[in-house]
Coordinates of C-alpha atoms in Angstrom, one line a residue:
X1 CA 131.0 17.0 82.0
X2 CA 129.8 13.4 79.9
X3 CA 127.1 11.9 82.2
X4 CA 127.7 8.0 82.8
X5 CA 125.7 5.2 84.4
X6 CA 127.4 3.3 87.4
X7 CA 129.1 0.7 85.3
X8 CA 130.0 3.6 82.7
X9 CA 132.1 4.9 86.2
X10 CA 133.8 2.1 87.5
X11 CA 134.9 1.1 83.7
X12 CA 136.7 4.6 83.3
X13 CA 137.8 5.1 86.8
X14 CA 139.6 0.9 86.0
X15 CA 140.7 2.6 82.7
X16 CA 142.6 5.4 84.4
X17 CA 144.2 3.1 87.0
X18 CA 145.6 0.8 84.5
X19 CA 146.6 3.2 82.3
X20 CA 148.4 5.5 85.2
X21 CA 150.2 2.3 86.3
X22 CA 151.5 -0.9 84.4
X23 CA 151.2 -2.9 88.0
X24 CA 147.4 -2.7 88.4
X25 CA 145.7 -5.4 86.9
X26 CA 142.3 -6.4 86.5
X27 CA 140.7 -10.2 87.2
X28 CA 137.8 -12.1 87.8
X29 CA 135.3 -14.7 86.0
X30 CA 134.6 -13.5 82.9
X31 CA 136.2 -10.1 83.1
X32 CA 138.6 -10.4 80.2
X33 CA 137.0 -10.4 76.2
X34 CA 133.7 -10.8 77.3
X35 CA 134.2 -7.4 80.4
X36 CA 132.6 -9.3 83.4
X37 CA 128.6 -10.2 83.9
X38 CA 127.5 -6.5 84.3
X39 CA 130.4 -5.8 81.3
X40 CA 131.9 -3.2 84.1
X41 CA 134.9 -5.0 82.5
X42 CA 134.3 -3.8 78.7
X43 CA 137.1 -3.7 76.3
X44 CA 140.0 -2.9 79.2
X45 CA 141.3 -6.3 77.8
X46 CA 141.4 -5.3 74.5
X47 CA 143.2 -2.5 75.5
X48 CA 145.5 -3.6 77.9
X49 CA 146.5 -7.1 77.0
X50 CA 145.6 -10.7 78.6
X51 CA 148.3 -9.9 80.4
X52 CA 146.8 -7.1 82.9
X53 CA 142.9 -8.4 82.2
X54 CA 142.1 -12.1 82.3
X55 CA 139.8 -14.4 83.1
X56 CA 140.1 -16.6 86.4
X57 CA 138.8 -20.0 87.2
X58 CA 135.4 -19.9 89.0
X59 CA 137.6 -20.3 92.3
X60 CA 137.0 -17.5 94.6
X61 CA 138.7 -18.7 97.3
X62 CA 141.8 -18.8 94.5
X63 CA 141.1 -15.5 93.1
X64 CA 141.9 -13.6 96.4
X65 CA 144.6 -15.7 97.4
X66 CA 146.3 -15.0 94.0
X67 CA 145.7 -11.6 94.7
X68 CA 147.1 -11.9 97.9
X69 CA 150.3 -12.9 96.3
X70 CA 150.1 -10.8 93.5
X71 CA 149.5 -7.4 96.1
X72 CA 152.2 -9.1 98.3
X73 CA 155.2 -8.6 95.5
X74 CA 154.2 -5.6 94.5
X75 CA 151.3 -5.6 92.4
X76 CA 148.2 -3.5 92.4
X77 CA 145.5 -6.0 91.6
X78 CA 141.6 -5.0 91.3
X79 CA 140.4 -8.5 91.9
X80 CA 135.9 -8.9 90.8
X81 CA 134.0 -11.4 92.7
X82 CA 130.7 -11.7 89.8
X83 CA 128.2 -11.4 92.8
X84 CA 128.9 -9.8 96.5
X85 CA 127.3 -13.4 97.9
X86 CA 129.9 -15.8 96.4
X87 CA 132.4 -13.9 98.5
X88 CA 132.2 -16.5 101.0
X89 CA 134.0 -19.5 99.7
X90 CA 137.2 -17.0 99.8
X91 CA 136.0 -15.7 103.3
X92 CA 139.4 -17.2 104.8
X93 CA 141.8 -15.7 102.6
X94 CA 140.6 -11.8 103.0
X95 CA 139.8 -12.4 106.7
X96 CA 143.1 -14.3 107.7
X97 CA 145.3 -13.5 105.1
X98 CA 144.2 -9.7 103.0
X99 CA 143.3 -7.8 106.6
X100 CA 146.6 -9.5 108.8
X101 CA 149.0 -9.4 106.1
X102 CA 150.7 -6.4 107.4
X103 CA 150.0 -6.7 110.9
X104 CA 151.4 -10.4 111.2
X105 CA 154.5 -9.2 109.8
X106 CA 155.7 -5.6 111.8
X107 CA 155.2 -4.2 108.3
X108 CA 158.0 -6.2 107.3
X109 CA 155.4 -7.4 104.0
X110 CA 151.7 -6.4 103.1
X111 CA 149.1 -6.3 100.5
X112 CA 147.2 -2.9 100.6
X113 CA 147.4 -2.7 96.9
X114 CA 144.6 -4.6 97.4
X115 CA 140.8 -4.2 95.9
X116 CA 138.1 -6.6 95.8
X117 CA 134.6 -5.4 93.8
X118 CA 131.8 -6.9 94.6
X119 CA 128.1 -6.2 92.9
X120 CA 125.9 -6.2 96.2
X121 CA 122.9 -6.1 97.2
X122 CA 119.0 -6.8 96.3
X123 CA 116.5 -5.0 93.3
X124 CA 117.5 -7.0 90.3
X125 CA 115.2 -10.2 91.3
X126 CA 118.3 -12.1 91.9
X127 CA 116.9 -14.0 95.1
X128 CA 118.3 -15.5 97.6
X129 CA 122.2 -16.3 95.6
X130 CA 122.4 -13.3 94.2
X131 CA 121.3 -10.4 96.2
X132 CA 122.7 -10.5 99.7
X133 CA 124.3 -7.6 101.7
X134 CA 127.5 -8.9 103.4
X135 CA 129.1 -5.8 104.4
X136 CA 129.1 -6.3 108.1
X137 CA 131.0 -9.7 107.8
X138 CA 134.0 -7.7 107.2
X139 CA 133.2 -4.7 108.8
X140 CA 133.6 -6.3 111.9
X141 CA 137.6 -7.5 110.3
X142 CA 140.4 -5.1 111.4
X143 CA 143.0 -4.7 108.7
X144 CA 140.1 -4.1 105.9
X145 CA 138.8 -1.2 104.3
X146 CA 135.2 -1.3 103.1
X147 CA 133.1 1.3 101.0
X148 CA 130.0 1.8 99.3
X149 CA 128.6 4.5 96.5
X150 CA 125.9 5.5 96.0
X151 CA 126.2 7.2 92.2
X152 CA 128.7 7.3 89.4
X153 CA 130.5 10.1 90.5
X154 CA 131.5 8.5 94.2
X155 CA 131.7 5.0 92.1
X156 CA 134.5 6.7 90.1
X157 CA 135.9 8.9 92.7
X158 CA 136.0 6.6 95.8
X159 CA 137.1 3.1 93.2
X160 CA 140.5 5.4 92.3
X161 CA 140.2 5.9 96.1
X162 CA 140.4 2.7 97.0
X163 CA 143.0 1.4 94.3
X164 CA 145.4 4.0 95.5
X165 CA 144.7 3.3 99.7
X166 CA 147.6 1.9 101.6
X167 CA 145.2 -0.8 103.0
X168 CA 143.5 -3.2 101.2
X169 CA 140.0 -2.2 100.5
X170 CA 136.7 -4.0 99.7
X171 CA 134.4 -2.1 97.1
X172 CA 130.6 -3.2 97.2
X173 CA 128.7 -1.8 94.0
X174 CA 124.8 -1.5 94.3
X175 CA 123.8 -3.1 91.3
X176 CA 120.6 -2.3 91.0
X177 CA 122.1 1.2 90.5
X178 CA 124.5 0.1 87.4
X179 CA 122.4 1.4 84.7
X180 CA 120.0 3.2 86.8
X181 CA 121.7 6.0 88.2
X182 CA 123.3 8.2 86.0
X183 CA 124.5 11.4 86.3
X184 CA 127.6 14.1 85.4
X185 CA 131.2 12.8 85.8
X186 CA 134.1 14.0 85.1
X187 CA 136.3 12.2 82.3
X188 CA 139.7 13.6 83.9
X189 CA 141.4 11.5 87.3
X190 CA 139.8 12.7 90.8
X191 CA 139.6 10.5 94.0
X192 CA 137.6 10.7 96.7
X193 CA 138.1 9.8 100.5
X194 CA 137.6 7.1 101.8
X195 CA 136.5 7.3 105.5
X196 CA 134.2 10.6 105.4
X197 CA 130.9 10.3 105.6
X198 CA 128.4 13.7 102.9
X199 CA 126.0 14.5 104.2
X200 CA 123.8 15.4 101.6
X201 CA 121.0 17.6 102.8
X202 CA 121.0 19.7 105.8
X203 CA 118.4 19.7 108.8
X204 CA 117.1 20.2 112.2
X205 CA 114.5 17.4 113.3
X206 CA 116.2 14.4 112.5
X207 CA 119.2 12.6 111.1
X208 CA 118.6 9.9 108.4
X209 CA 121.9 7.3 107.7
X210 CA 122.4 5.5 104.9
X211 CA 124.7 4.1 101.9
X212 CA 124.5 2.9 98.8
X213 CA 121.2 2.4 96.6
X214 CA 120.1 2.6 100.3
X215 CA 120.0 6.9 99.4
X216 CA 118.1 6.6 97.0
X217 CA 114.9 5.0 99.4
X218 CA 116.2 7.9 101.6
X219 CA 115.8 10.9 99.3
X220 CA 112.3 9.8 98.3
X221 CA 111.2 9.5 102.8
X222 CA 112.2 12.6 103.5
X223 CA 110.5 14.3 100.4
X224 CA 106.9 12.9 101.4
X225 CA 108.7 13.5 105.2
X226 CA 109.5 17.1 104.1
X227 CA 105.5 17.7 102.5
X228 CA 104.7 17.2 106.1
X229 CA 107.1 20.0 107.7
X230 CA 109.8 17.5 108.9
X231 CA 113.3 18.9 108.5
X232 CA 115.9 16.2 107.9
X233 CA 119.1 16.0 107.5
X234 CA 120.4 13.4 105.4
X235 CA 124.0 11.5 105.8
X236 CA 125.5 9.0 103.2
X237 CA 128.2 6.9 105.0
X238 CA 129.9 6.1 101.9
X239 CA 132.2 4.3 104.2
X240 CA 131.9 1.3 106.5
X241 CA 135.4 1.0 107.6
X242 CA 136.7 3.1 108.6
X243 CA 133.0 4.7 109.4
X244 CA 133.2 8.6 110.2
X245 CA 131.1 8.3 113.7
X246 CA 132.2 12.2 114.1
X247 CA 130.3 13.1 111.1
X248 CA 127.1 11.5 112.6
X249 CA 127.8 12.8 116.3
X250 CA 127.8 15.9 114.7
X251 CA 124.6 15.5 112.6
X252 CA 122.6 13.7 115.7
X253 CA 123.6 16.4 118.6
X254 CA 121.7 18.9 116.7
X255 CA 118.4 16.9 115.5
X256 CA 118.2 14.4 118.5
X257 CA 117.3 11.7 116.9
X258 CA 118.9 9.2 114.2
X259 CA 117.1 7.0 111.4
X260 CA 119.2 4.2 110.3
X261 CA 118.3 2.1 107.1
X262 CA 120.3 -0.7 105.0
X263 CA 119.4 -3.7 102.9
X264 CA 121.0 -6.3 105.0
X265 CA 119.1 -8.2 108.0
X266 CA 118.9 -6.8 111.2
X267 CA 120.6 -9.0 113.5
X268 CA 124.3 -8.2 113.5
X269 CA 123.5 -5.3 110.6
X270 CA 125.9 -2.6 110.7
X271 CA 123.0 -0.1 111.6
X272 CA 124.0 -1.8 115.3
X273 CA 127.5 -1.0 115.3
X274 CA 126.6 2.8 114.4
X275 CA 123.6 2.9 117.1
X276 CA 125.8 1.9 119.9
X277 CA 128.5 4.5 119.0
X278 CA 126.3 7.2 118.9
X279 CA 123.9 6.5 121.6
X280 CA 127.3 6.2 123.7
X281 CA 127.9 9.8 122.8
X282 CA 124.8 11.3 122.2
X283 CA 122.5 9.5 124.6
X284 CA 121.5 13.5 126.9
X285 CA 121.2 14.8 123.8
X286 CA 118.6 12.4 121.9
X287 CA 114.7 12.9 121.9
X288 CA 113.8 9.8 120.7
X289 CA 115.0 5.7 120.4
X290 CA 117.7 5.4 117.6
X291 CA 115.4 3.5 114.7
X292 CA 117.0 1.0 112.6
X293 CA 114.9 0.3 109.3
X294 CA 116.0 -2.8 107.2
X295 CA 115.9 -6.0 105.7
X296 CA 114.2 -9.3 107.4
X297 CA 116.2 -11.6 109.4
X298 CA 115.0 -14.2 106.4
X299 CA 117.1 -15.8 103.9
X300 CA 116.5 -13.1 100.8
X301 CA 113.2 -13.6 98.8
X302 CA 112.8 -14.2 95.6
X303 CA 108.4 -13.2 94.8
X304 CA 108.8 -11.6 98.0
X305 CA 111.5 -9.0 97.1
X306 CA 109.6 -6.2 97.0
X307 CA 108.6 -7.2 101.5
X308 CA 111.7 -7.7 102.4
X309 CA 113.4 -4.2 101.5
X310 CA 113.4 -1.6 103.5
X311 CA 111.6 1.1 100.9
X312 CA 111.0 4.7 101.3
X313 CA 107.7 4.3 102.9
X314 CA 109.6 2.0 105.8
X315 CA 112.0 4.9 106.3
X316 CA 108.5 6.9 106.0
X317 CA 107.2 5.2 108.9
X318 CA 110.1 5.5 110.7
X319 CA 111.1 9.0 110.3
X320 CA 107.7 9.8 111.4
X321 CA 107.8 7.9 114.5
X322 CA 111.3 9.3 115.9
X323 CA 109.7 12.7 115.2
X324 CA 106.4 11.8 117.2
X325 CA 108.6 10.4 120.2

């Protein structure tokens, strides 16, 4: 089993999908011979030609509008938005067209074959226009699926699952893990289910929940907590929409405590939705208030990025406070 980083795993998934199905098309800004700004699409144009892997104009609304049209006519487009921060010009196309195609037609037509890839999150000193985590904007939109992998194995399996899913999928890739996260990834075709969380560590005292790059942060925090004999159950949500409410509830019923962490700002962040659902189903079992460890309610800073991010020390302090409540 070869060792891959996240970029190599994503490239491998795209290669498999394009080899399997001639209807799979890959396009976006600089994705062709250049291979994308992070090189996730390297060599795909050489292998499959300019008709199946090609550059687009620098117009995000046009990229997604074009992708919607292709998907509506039976193609399987994989559209790349160069940074998730750039997705907002395409917001109207995604929430008013992509998400509603099937509903408005009574399933006479749909764009279920569409996957939108976007590097997202902080950790690369990208400043306010290259570091945002916009998953909560799209989680508010019925008709979409939102997926965030945490490592190369997940990136390949979830991306193949997204491309083959009957619904349009937003696939957010934690860019600070692109080369930092490595692991064993099978060369063969496989896919992971969308909408199922993964319990990565079992414990009894507190449930700690996150997704994407925050899982590495959680692991470091949990190591500190375990050294103080605090038993942590760790859950990687993997899919924001739909999210695996039953698995989270089952864990919280066992531990009585929940700490949620994400990079996005606190107000309106997806942790609030999780907290509301969990207290609705677990209220009488909670031993402490549900804690949220998140980014700040400010634009993403450049020089103060480390202070802004929800790091392992902040998560560790939240774990201790929850257990001591």
